[in-house]
Amino acid sequence: MNQALFETIDRYIDDLFVPAHPVLDEALRAAEAAGLPDIQVSPGQGKLLYLLAKLCGARRILEVGTLAGYSTIWLGRALPDGGRLITLEFDPAHADVARGNLARAGLTDRTEVLTGPALETLPILQERGEAAFDMVFLDADKANYTAYLGWSLRLLRPGGLILADNVIRGGAVLDPDPTDESALGARAFNAALAAEPRLESIAFQQIGAKGHDGLAMAIVRQ
Ligand code: SAH
Ligand code: DHB
Ligand code: MG
């Protein structure tokens, strides 16, 4: 591993493809000031989420795991007028920071931060009769990823897109019996994703400023 090189290359890519954006920079500052962990997606990963949302023409996006709303801003900025993004966050303090960041990004009208454990808020979405989502981004507690996969299948439209962050965990998912619970969750999720007949899926490893991890991607068969 050559972490210093990965970071230099991430900077090179960001300088070329991810123009500095004051609202995103301010969101990171607000997260740091509030003492939130520095585990949001990297700028390049944010741009990738943004491009994938545009690529699938997403008008309705569901995110599980908001933190300070950094990825939420990237996804929200990909929505067309009239689009909607619901993001689920366990920690009320994180949700507060995220709401402030989304307000500064001008996204309050099209976003909703729902506070509580996602396994309690996902059923609320179903009870509300929310219209089907075009895209789901999973980025919360890895131990519940397989359960979130089940909910994604319930809430997505045919052809909808699932993205899941942190599915490689520096290779810890190779261990058939990982001690780390996030690696255990990611490994179970990857197996469930691959075995799910209603989906076509792939995972790819990512290296960069955030170390070595990976993103899984699936589309719901039509
Ligand atoms: N998507 C964010 C990063 C999310 S970090 C970004 O890239 O900007 C993971 C978040 O998931 C944390 O804020 C954590 O509080 C939240 N989380 C953990 N367990 C959760 C649960 N059971 N339900 C909802 N959110 C949860
Ligand atoms: C962790 C969570 C994430 O979503 C991430 O991208 C990196 C790390 C964590 O809980 O350690
Ligand atoms: Mg993540």
Coordinates of N, CA and C and ligand atoms in Angstrom, one line a residue:
M1 N 0.8 -1.2 0.0 CA 0.0 0.0 0.0 C 0.9 1.2 0.0
N2 N 0.5 2.2 -0.7 CA 1.2 3.5 -0.8 C 0.2 4.6 -0.6
Q3 N -0.2 4.8 0.7 CA -1.3 5.7 1.0 C -0.9 7.2 0.5
A4 N 0.4 7.5 0.7 CA 0.8 8.9 0.3 C 0.5 9.1 -1.2
L5 N 0.8 8.1 -2.0 CA 0.6 8.2 -3.5 C -0.9 8.3 -3.8
F6 N -1.7 7.5 -3.1 CA -3.1 7.5 -3.3 C -3.7 8.9 -3.0
E7 N -3.2 9.5 -2.0 CA -3.7 10.8 -1.6 C -3.3 11.8 -2.6
T8 N -2.1 11.7 -3.1 CA -1.6 12.7 -4.1 C -2.4 12.6 -5.4
I9 N -2.7 11.3 -5.7 CA -3.5 11.1 -7.0 C -5.0 11.6 -6.8
D10 N -5.5 11.3 -5.6 CA -6.9 11.9 -5.3 C -6.9 13.4 -5.5
R11 N -5.8 14.0 -5.0 CA -5.7 15.5 -5.1 C -5.6 15.9 -6.6
Y12 N -4.8 15.2 -7.3 CA -4.7 15.4 -8.8 C -6.1 15.3 -9.5
I13 N -6.8 14.2 -9.1 CA -8.1 14.0 -9.7 C -9.1 15.1 -9.3
D14 N -9.1 15.4 -8.0 CA -10.0 16.5 -7.5 C -9.7 17.8 -8.2
D15 N -8.4 18.1 -8.3 CA -8.0 19.4 -9.0 C -8.5 19.5 -10.4
L16 N -8.5 18.3 -11.1 CA -9.0 18.3 -12.5 C -10.5 18.3 -12.6
F17 N -11.1 17.5 -11.7 CA -12.5 17.1 -12.0 C -13.5 17.6 -10.9
V18 N -13.0 18.0 -9.8 CA -13.9 18.4 -8.7 C -13.7 19.8 -8.2
P19 N -14.2 20.8 -9.0 CA -13.9 22.2 -8.6 C -14.3 22.5 -7.2
A20 N -13.5 23.3 -6.5 CA -13.8 23.6 -5.1 C -15.2 24.2 -5.1
H21 N -16.0 23.8 -4.1 CA -17.3 24.4 -4.0 C -17.5 24.9 -2.5
P22 N -17.7 26.2 -2.4 CA -17.7 26.7 -1.0 C -18.8 26.0 -0.1
V23 N -19.9 25.7 -0.6 CA -20.9 25.0 0.2 C -20.5 23.7 0.7
L24 N -19.8 22.9 -0.1 CA -19.3 21.6 0.3 C -18.2 21.8 1.3
D25 N -17.3 22.7 1.1 CA -16.2 23.0 2.0 C -16.7 23.4 3.4
E26 N -17.7 24.3 3.3 CA -18.4 24.7 4.6 C -19.0 23.6 5.3
A27 N -19.6 22.6 4.6 CA -20.3 21.5 5.2 C -19.2 20.7 6.0
L28 N -18.0 20.5 5.4 CA -17.0 19.8 6.1 C -16.5 20.5 7.3
R29 N -16.4 21.8 7.2 CA -16.0 22.6 8.3 C -17.0 22.5 9.5
A30 N -18.3 22.6 9.1 CA -19.3 22.5 10.1 C -19.3 21.1 10.8
A31 N -19.0 20.1 10.0 CA -19.0 18.7 10.6 C -17.8 18.6 11.6
E32 N -16.7 19.2 11.2 CA -15.5 19.1 12.0 C -15.7 19.9 13.3
A33 N -16.3 21.1 13.1 CA -16.6 22.0 14.3 C -17.5 21.3 15.3
A34 N -18.4 20.5 14.8 CA -19.4 19.8 15.7 C -18.8 18.5 16.2
G35 N -17.5 18.2 15.8 CA -16.9 17.0 16.3 C -17.3 15.7 15.7
L36 N -17.9 15.8 14.5 CA -18.4 14.5 13.8 C -17.2 13.8 13.2
P37 N -17.3 12.5 13.1 CA -16.1 11.7 12.6 C -15.9 12.0 11.1
D38 N -14.7 12.0 10.6 CA -14.3 12.3 9.3 C -14.4 11.1 8.4
I39 N -15.7 10.6 8.2 CA -15.9 9.4 7.4 C -16.8 9.6 6.3
Q40 N -17.1 10.9 5.9 CA -17.9 11.1 4.7 C -17.2 10.6 3.4
V41 N -17.9 10.5 2.4 CA -17.2 10.1 1.1 C -16.2 11.2 0.7
S42 N -15.2 10.9 -0.1 CA -14.2 11.8 -0.5 C -14.9 12.7 -1.6
P43 N -14.3 13.9 -1.9 CA -14.8 14.7 -3.0 C -15.0 13.9 -4.3
G44 N -14.1 13.1 -4.7 CA -14.2 12.3 -5.9 C -15.3 11.3 -5.8
Q45 N -15.5 10.7 -4.7 CA -16.6 9.8 -4.5 C -17.9 10.5 -4.5
G46 N -18.0 11.7 -4.0 CA -19.2 12.5 -4.0 C -19.5 12.8 -5.5
K47 N -18.5 13.2 -6.3 CA -18.8 13.5 -7.7 C -19.3 12.3 -8.4
L48 N -18.7 11.1 -8.1 CA -19.2 9.8 -8.7 C -20.7 9.6 -8.3
L49 N -21.0 9.8 -7.1 CA -22.5 9.6 -6.7 C -23.3 10.6 -7.5
Y50 N -22.9 11.8 -7.6 CA -23.6 12.8 -8.4 C -23.8 12.4 -9.8
L51 N -22.7 11.9 -10.4 CA -22.8 11.5 -11.8 C -23.7 10.3 -12.0
L52 N -23.6 9.3 -11.1 CA -24.5 8.1 -11.1 C -25.9 8.5 -11.0
A53 N -26.2 9.4 -10.1 CA -27.6 9.8 -9.9 C -28.1 10.5 -11.2
K54 N -27.3 11.3 -11.8 CA -27.7 11.9 -13.1 C -27.9 10.8 -14.2
L55 N -26.9 9.9 -14.2 CA -26.9 8.8 -15.2 C -28.2 8.0 -15.2
C56 N -28.7 7.8 -14.0 CA -30.0 7.0 -13.9 C -31.2 7.9 -13.9
G57 N -31.0 9.2 -14.1 CA -32.1 10.1 -14.1 C -32.9 10.2 -12.8
A58 N -32.2 10.0 -11.7 CA -32.9 9.9 -10.4 C -33.7 11.2 -10.1
R59 N -35.0 11.0 -9.8 CA -35.8 12.0 -9.3 C -36.1 11.9 -7.8
R60 N -36.0 10.6 -7.4 CA -36.3 10.3 -6.0 C -35.1 9.4 -5.4
I61 N -34.4 10.0 -4.4 CA -33.3 9.3 -3.9 C -33.5 9.0 -2.4
L62 N -33.1 7.8 -2.0 CA -33.1 7.5 -0.6 C -31.6 7.2 -0.1
E63 N -31.2 7.9 1.0 CA -29.9 7.7 1.5 C -30.0 7.1 2.9
V64 N -29.2 6.1 3.3 CA -29.2 5.5 4.6 C -27.8 5.9 5.2
G65 N -27.8 6.8 6.2 CA -26.5 7.2 6.8 C -26.2 8.6 6.3
T66 N -26.6 9.6 7.0 CA -26.5 11.0 6.5 C -25.2 11.7 7.0
L67 N -24.8 11.4 8.2 CA -23.7 12.1 8.9 C -24.0 13.6 8.8
A68 N -23.1 14.4 8.2 CA -23.3 15.8 8.2 C -23.9 16.3 6.8
G69 N -24.3 15.3 6.0 CA -25.0 15.6 4.8 C -24.1 15.9 3.6
Y70 N -22.8 15.5 3.7 CA -21.9 15.8 2.6 C -22.3 15.1 1.4
S71 N -22.4 13.7 1.5 CA -22.9 13.0 0.3 C -24.3 13.4 -0.1
T72 N -25.1 13.8 0.9 CA -26.5 14.2 0.7 C -26.5 15.5 -0.3
I73 N -25.6 16.4 0.0 CA -25.5 17.6 -0.9 C -25.1 17.2 -2.3
W74 N -24.1 16.3 -2.5 CA -23.8 15.8 -3.8 C -25.0 15.2 -4.5
L75 N -25.7 14.3 -3.8 CA -26.9 13.7 -4.4 C -28.0 14.7 -4.7
G76 N -28.2 15.6 -3.7 CA -29.3 16.5 -3.9 C -29.0 17.5 -5.1
R77 N -27.8 17.8 -5.3 CA -27.4 18.6 -6.4 C -27.6 17.9 -7.8
A78 N -27.8 16.6 -7.8 CA -28.0 15.9 -9.0 C -29.5 15.8 -9.4
L79 N -30.3 16.2 -8.4 CA -31.8 16.0 -8.7 C -32.3 17.1 -9.6
P80 N -33.2 16.7 -10.5 CA -33.9 17.8 -11.3 C -34.9 18.6 -10.5
D81 N -35.4 19.7 -11.0 CA -36.4 20.4 -10.3 C -37.6 19.5 -10.0
G82 N -38.1 19.6 -8.7 CA -39.2 18.7 -8.3 C -38.7 17.4 -7.8
G83 N -37.4 17.2 -7.8 CA -36.8 15.9 -7.3 C -36.9 15.9 -5.7
R84 N -36.7 14.7 -5.1 CA -36.8 14.6 -3.7 C -35.7 13.6 -3.2
L85 N -35.2 13.9 -2.0 CA -34.2 13.1 -1.4 C -34.5 12.9 0.1
I86 N -34.7 11.7 0.5 CA -34.9 11.4 1.9 C -33.6 10.7 2.5
T87 N -33.1 11.2 3.6 CA -31.9 10.6 4.1 C -32.2 10.3 5.6
L88 N -31.7 9.1 6.0 CA -32.0 8.5 7.3 C -30.7 8.6 8.2
E89 N -30.9 9.1 9.4 CA -29.7 9.2 10.3 C -30.1 8.9 11.7
F90 N -29.4 8.0 12.3 CA -29.6 7.5 13.7 C -29.4 8.6 14.7
D91 N -28.3 9.4 14.5 CA -27.9 10.3 15.6 C -28.5 11.7 15.4
P92 N -29.3 12.2 16.4 CA -29.9 13.5 16.2 C -28.9 14.6 16.1
A93 N -27.7 14.5 16.7 CA -26.7 15.6 16.6 C -26.2 15.6 15.1
H94 N -26.0 14.5 14.5 CA -25.6 14.4 13.1 C -26.7 15.0 12.2
A95 N -27.9 14.6 12.5 CA -29.0 15.1 11.7 C -29.1 16.7 11.8
D96 N -28.9 17.2 13.0 CA -28.9 18.7 13.1 C -27.9 19.4 12.2
V97 N -26.6 18.8 12.3 CA -25.6 19.4 11.5 C -25.9 19.3 10.0
A98 N -26.5 18.1 9.6 CA -26.9 17.9 8.2 C -27.9 18.9 7.8
R99 N -28.9 19.1 8.6 CA -30.0 20.1 8.2 C -29.4 21.5 8.0
G100 N -28.5 21.9 8.8 CA -27.8 23.2 8.6 C -27.1 23.2 7.3
N101 N -26.3 22.1 7.0 CA -25.6 22.1 5.8 C -26.5 22.1 4.6
L102 N -27.6 21.3 4.7 CA -28.5 21.3 3.5 C -29.2 22.6 3.3
A103 N -29.4 23.3 4.4 CA -30.0 24.7 4.3 C -29.0 25.6 3.6
R104 N -27.8 25.6 4.0 CA -26.8 26.4 3.3 C -26.6 26.1 1.9
A105 N -26.8 24.8 1.5 CA -26.7 24.3 0.1 C -28.0 24.7 -0.7
G106 N -29.0 25.2 0.0 CA -30.2 25.6 -0.7 C -31.1 24.4 -1.0
L107 N -30.9 23.3 -0.2 CA -31.6 22.0 -0.6 C -32.7 21.6 0.4
T108 N -33.0 22.6 1.3 CA -34.0 22.2 2.3 C -35.3 21.8 1.7
D109 N -35.7 22.5 0.6 CA -37.0 22.2 0.0 C -37.1 20.8 -0.5
R110 N -36.0 20.3 -1.1 CA -36.1 19.0 -1.7 C -35.6 17.8 -0.9
T111 N -35.1 18.1 0.3 CA -34.6 17.0 1.1 C -35.3 16.9 2.5
E112 N -35.3 15.7 3.0 CA -35.8 15.4 4.4 C -34.8 14.6 5.1
V113 N -34.4 15.0 6.3 CA -33.6 14.2 7.2 C -34.5 13.5 8.2
L114 N -34.6 12.2 8.2 CA -35.4 11.5 9.1 C -34.5 10.9 10.2
T115 N -34.8 11.2 11.4 CA -33.9 10.8 12.5 C -34.5 9.5 13.2
G116 N -33.5 8.6 13.5 CA -33.9 7.4 14.2 C -33.1 6.2 13.5
P117 N -33.1 5.1 14.2 CA -32.5 3.9 13.6 C -33.2 3.6 12.2
A118 N -32.4 3.4 11.2 CA -33.0 3.2 9.9 C -34.0 2.0 9.8
L119 N -33.8 1.0 10.6 CA -34.7 -0.1 10.6 C -36.0 0.3 11.2
E120 N -36.1 1.4 11.9 CA -37.4 2.0 12.4 C -38.0 3.0 11.4
T121 N -37.1 3.7 10.7 CA -37.6 4.8 9.8 C -38.0 4.2 8.4
L122 N -37.3 3.2 8.0 CA -37.7 2.6 6.7 C -39.1 2.1 6.6
P123 N -39.6 1.4 7.7 CA -41.1 1.1 7.7 C -42.0 2.3 7.6
I124 N -41.5 3.4 8.2 CA -42.4 4.6 8.2 C -42.5 5.1 6.7
L125 N -41.4 5.0 5.9 CA -41.5 5.4 4.5 C -42.6 4.5 3.8
Q126 N -42.6 3.2 4.1 CA -43.5 2.3 3.5 C -45.0 2.7 4.0
E127 N -45.1 2.9 5.3 CA -46.5 3.2 5.8 C -47.0 4.5 5.2
R128 N -46.1 5.5 4.9 CA -46.5 6.7 4.3 C -47.0 6.6 2.9
G129 N -46.6 5.4 2.3 CA -46.9 5.2 0.9 C -46.1 6.0 0.0
E130 N -44.8 6.2 0.4 CA -43.9 7.0 -0.5 C -43.8 6.4 -1.9
A131 N -43.8 7.2 -2.9 CA -43.6 6.7 -4.3 C -42.2 6.0 -4.3
A132 N -42.1 5.1 -5.3 CA -40.9 4.3 -5.5 C -39.7 5.2 -5.7
F133 N -38.5 4.8 -5.2 CA -37.3 5.5 -5.3 C -36.6 5.0 -6.6
D134 N -35.8 5.9 -7.2 CA -35.0 5.6 -8.4 C -33.6 5.1 -7.9
M135 N -33.1 5.5 -6.7 CA -31.8 5.2 -6.3 C -31.7 5.2 -4.8
V136 N -30.9 4.2 -4.3 CA -30.7 4.1 -2.9 C -29.2 4.1 -2.6
F137 N -28.7 4.9 -1.7 CA -27.3 4.9 -1.3 C -27.2 4.4 0.1
L138 N -26.6 3.3 0.3 CA -26.4 2.7 1.7 C -25.0 3.1 2.2
D139 N -25.0 3.8 3.4 CA -23.7 4.2 3.9 C -23.8 4.4 5.5
A140 N -24.7 3.5 6.1 CA -24.8 3.6 7.6 C -24.1 2.4 8.2
D141 N -24.6 1.9 9.3 CA -24.0 0.7 10.0 C -24.0 -0.5 9.1
K142 N -22.8 -1.0 8.9 CA -22.6 -2.1 7.9 C -23.2 -3.4 8.4
A143 N -23.4 -3.5 9.7 CA -24.0 -4.8 10.3 C -25.4 -4.9 9.8
N144 N -26.1 -3.8 9.4 CA -27.5 -3.9 9.0 C -27.6 -3.8 7.4
Y145 N -26.5 -3.8 6.7 CA -26.6 -3.7 5.3 C -27.5 -4.7 4.6
T146 N -27.5 -6.0 5.1 CA -28.3 -7.0 4.4 C -29.8 -6.7 4.6
A147 N -30.1 -6.2 5.8 CA -31.5 -5.8 6.1 C -31.8 -4.5 5.2
Y148 N -30.9 -3.6 5.0 CA -31.2 -2.5 4.2 C -31.3 -2.9 2.7
L149 N -30.7 -4.0 2.3 CA -30.9 -4.5 1.0 C -32.3 -4.9 0.8
G150 N -32.9 -5.6 1.8 CA -34.3 -6.0 1.7 C -35.2 -4.9 1.5
W151 N -34.9 -3.8 2.3 CA -35.7 -2.6 2.2 C -35.6 -1.9 0.9
S152 N -34.4 -1.9 0.4 CA -34.1 -1.3 -0.9 C -35.0 -2.0 -2.0
L153 N -35.0 -3.3 -1.9 CA -35.8 -4.0 -2.9 C -37.3 -3.7 -2.8
R154 N -37.7 -3.4 -1.6 CA -39.2 -3.0 -1.4 C -39.4 -1.6 -1.9
L155 N -38.4 -0.7 -1.8 CA -38.7 0.7 -2.0 C -38.3 1.2 -3.4
L156 N -37.5 0.4 -4.1 CA -37.0 0.9 -5.4 C -38.0 0.5 -6.6
R157 N -37.9 1.3 -7.6 CA -38.7 0.9 -8.8 C -37.9 -0.1 -9.6
P158 N -38.5 -0.9 -10.5 CA -37.8 -1.7 -11.4 C -36.8 -0.9 -12.2
G159 N -35.6 -1.4 -12.4 CA -34.5 -0.6 -13.0 C -33.8 0.4 -12.1
G160 N -34.3 0.4 -10.8 CA -33.6 1.3 -9.8 C -32.2 0.9 -9.5
L161 N -31.5 1.9 -8.9 CA -30.1 1.7 -8.6 C -29.8 1.6 -7.1
I162 N -29.0 0.6 -6.7 CA -28.5 0.5 -5.3 C -27.0 0.7 -5.4
L163 N -26.5 1.6 -4.5 CA -25.1 1.8 -4.3 C -24.9 1.6 -2.8
A164 N -23.8 0.9 -2.5 CA -23.4 0.7 -1.1 C -21.9 1.0 -0.9
D165 N -21.6 1.8 0.1 CA -20.3 2.2 0.4 C -19.6 1.2 1.4
N166 N -18.3 1.2 1.3 CA -17.5 0.4 2.3 C -17.7 -1.1 2.3
V167 N -17.7 -1.7 1.1 CA -18.0 -3.1 1.0 C -16.7 -3.9 0.9
I168 N -15.5 -3.3 1.0 CA -14.3 -4.0 0.9 C -13.4 -3.9 2.2
R169 N -13.5 -2.8 2.9 CA -12.9 -2.7 4.2 C -11.4 -3.1 4.2
G170 N -10.7 -2.5 3.3 CA -9.2 -2.8 3.3 C -8.9 -4.3 3.1
G171 N -9.9 -5.1 2.5 CA -9.7 -6.5 2.3 C -10.1 -7.3 3.5
A172 N -10.6 -6.7 4.6 CA -11.1 -7.5 5.7 C -12.3 -8.4 5.4
V173 N -13.0 -8.1 4.2 CA -14.1 -8.9 3.8 C -13.6 -10.3 3.2
L174 N -12.3 -10.4 3.0 CA -11.8 -11.7 2.5 C -11.9 -12.8 3.6
D175 N -11.8 -12.4 4.8 CA -11.8 -13.3 5.9 C -13.1 -14.0 6.0
P176 N -13.2 -15.3 6.0 CA -14.5 -16.0 6.0 C -15.2 -15.7 7.3
D177 N -14.5 -15.3 8.4 CA -15.1 -15.1 9.7 C -14.5 -13.9 10.3
P178 N -14.8 -12.7 9.7 CA -14.1 -11.5 10.2 C -14.5 -11.1 11.6
T179 N -13.6 -10.7 12.4 CA -13.8 -10.3 13.8 C -14.5 -8.9 13.8
D180 N -14.1 -8.0 12.8 CA -14.6 -6.7 12.7 C -16.1 -6.7 12.2
E181 N -17.0 -6.1 13.0 CA -18.4 -6.3 12.7 C -18.8 -5.6 11.4
S182 N -18.1 -4.5 11.0 CA -18.4 -3.9 9.8 C -18.0 -4.7 8.6
A183 N -16.8 -5.4 8.7 CA -16.4 -6.3 7.7 C -17.3 -7.5 7.6
L184 N -17.8 -8.0 8.7 CA -18.7 -9.1 8.7 C -20.0 -8.7 8.0
G185 N -20.5 -7.5 8.3 CA -21.7 -7.0 7.7 C -21.6 -6.8 6.2
A186 N -20.4 -6.3 5.8 CA -20.2 -6.0 4.4 C -20.0 -7.3 3.6
R187 N -19.4 -8.3 4.3 CA -19.2 -9.6 3.6 C -20.5 -10.3 3.4
A188 N -21.4 -10.3 4.4 CA -22.7 -10.9 4.3 C -23.5 -10.1 3.2
F189 N -23.4 -8.8 3.2 CA -24.1 -8.0 2.2 C -23.7 -8.4 0.8
N190 N -22.4 -8.4 0.6 CA -21.9 -8.7 -0.7 C -22.4 -10.1 -1.2
A191 N -22.4 -11.1 -0.3 CA -22.9 -12.4 -0.7 C -24.4 -12.3 -1.0
A192 N -25.2 -11.6 -0.2 CA -26.6 -11.5 -0.4 C -26.9 -10.8 -1.8
L193 N -26.1 -9.7 -2.0 CA -26.3 -8.9 -3.3 C -26.0 -9.8 -4.5
A194 N -24.9 -10.6 -4.4 CA -24.5 -11.4 -5.5 C -25.6 -12.5 -5.8
A195 N -26.2 -13.0 -4.7 CA -27.1 -14.2 -4.8 C -28.6 -13.7 -5.1
E196 N -28.8 -12.4 -5.1 CA -30.2 -11.9 -5.2 C -30.6 -12.0 -6.7
P197 N -31.6 -12.8 -7.0 CA -32.0 -13.0 -8.4 C -32.7 -11.8 -9.0
R198 N -33.2 -10.9 -8.2 CA -33.9 -9.7 -8.7 C -32.9 -8.6 -9.0
L199 N -31.6 -8.8 -8.8 CA -30.6 -7.8 -9.1 C -29.5 -8.2 -10.0
E200 N -28.9 -7.3 -10.7 CA -27.6 -7.5 -11.4 C -26.6 -6.6 -10.7
S201 N -25.5 -7.1 -10.3 CA -24.6 -6.4 -9.4 C -23.2 -6.5 -9.7
I202 N -22.4 -5.6 -9.1 CA -20.9 -5.6 -9.1 C -20.4 -4.9 -7.9
A203 N -19.2 -5.2 -7.5 CA -18.5 -4.3 -6.5 C -17.2 -3.9 -7.1
F204 N -16.7 -2.7 -6.8 CA -15.4 -2.4 -7.2 C -14.6 -1.8 -6.0
Q205 N -13.3 -2.1 -6.0 CA -12.5 -1.6 -4.9 C -12.1 -0.2 -5.3
Q206 N -11.9 0.6 -4.2 CA -11.5 2.0 -4.4 C -10.3 2.3 -3.5
I207 N -9.4 3.0 -4.0 CA -8.3 3.5 -3.2 C -8.2 5.0 -3.3
G208 N -7.7 5.6 -2.3 CA -7.6 7.1 -2.3 C -7.4 7.6 -0.9
A209 N -7.8 8.9 -0.8 CA -7.6 9.6 0.5 C -8.3 8.8 1.6
K210 N -9.3 8.1 1.3 CA -10.0 7.4 2.4 C -9.5 6.0 2.6
G211 N -8.3 5.7 2.1 CA -7.7 4.3 2.2 C -8.3 3.4 1.2
H212 N -8.4 2.1 1.5 CA -8.8 1.1 0.6 C -10.1 0.5 1.0
D213 N -11.1 0.7 0.2 CA -12.4 0.2 0.5 C -13.1 -0.1 -0.8
G214 N -14.4 0.0 -0.9 CA -15.1 -0.3 -2.2 C -16.6 0.0 -2.2
L215 N -17.1 0.1 -3.4 CA -18.5 0.5 -3.6 C -19.1 -0.7 -4.4
A216 N -20.3 -1.1 -3.9 CA -21.1 -2.1 -4.6 C -22.2 -1.3 -5.4
M217 N -22.6 -1.9 -6.5 CA -23.6 -1.3 -7.3 C -24.5 -2.4 -7.9
A218 N -25.8 -2.1 -7.9 CA -26.8 -3.1 -8.4 C -27.9 -2.4 -9.0
I219 N -28.5 -3.1 -10.1 CA -29.8 -2.5 -10.6 C -30.9 -3.6 -10.5
V220 N -32.1 -3.1 -10.2 CA -33.2 -4.0 -10.0 C -33.7 -4.4 -11.4
R221 N -33.8 -5.7 -11.6 CA -34.2 -6.2 -13.0 C -35.6 -5.6 -13.3
Q222 N -35.8 -5.3 -14.6 CA -37.1 -4.8 -15.0 C -38.2 -5.9 -15.0
Ligands
SAH1 N1 -23.1 9.3 3.8 C1 -22.3 10.2 4.7 C2 -21.5 9.4 5.7 C3 -22.3 8.5 6.6 S1 -21.4 7.9 7.9 C4 -21.4 11.0 3.8 O1 -20.7 10.3 2.9 O2 -21.3 12.2 3.9 C5 -22.5 6.8 8.6 C6 -23.7 7.5 9.3 O3 -24.6 6.4 9.6 C7 -23.3 8.1 10.7 O4 -23.8 9.4 10.8 C8 -24.1 7.2 11.7 O5 -24.6 7.9 12.8 C9 -25.2 6.7 10.8 N2 -25.8 5.4 11.3 C10 -25.3 4.5 12.0 N3 -26.1 3.5 12.4 C11 -27.3 3.9 11.9 C12 -28.6 3.4 11.9 N4 -28.9 2.2 12.4 N5 -29.6 4.0 11.2 C13 -29.4 5.2 10.6 N6 -28.1 5.8 10.6 C14 -27.1 5.1 11.2
DHB2 C1 -16.8 4.2 8.6 C2 -18.1 4.4 8.0 C3 -18.2 4.8 6.7 O1 -19.4 5.0 6.1 C4 -17.0 5.1 6.0 O2 -17.1 5.5 4.7 C5 -15.8 4.9 6.5 C6 -15.7 4.4 7.9 C7 -16.8 3.7 10.0 O3 -17.8 3.5 10.6 O4 -15.6 3.5 10.4
MG3 MG -19.1 5.3 3.9

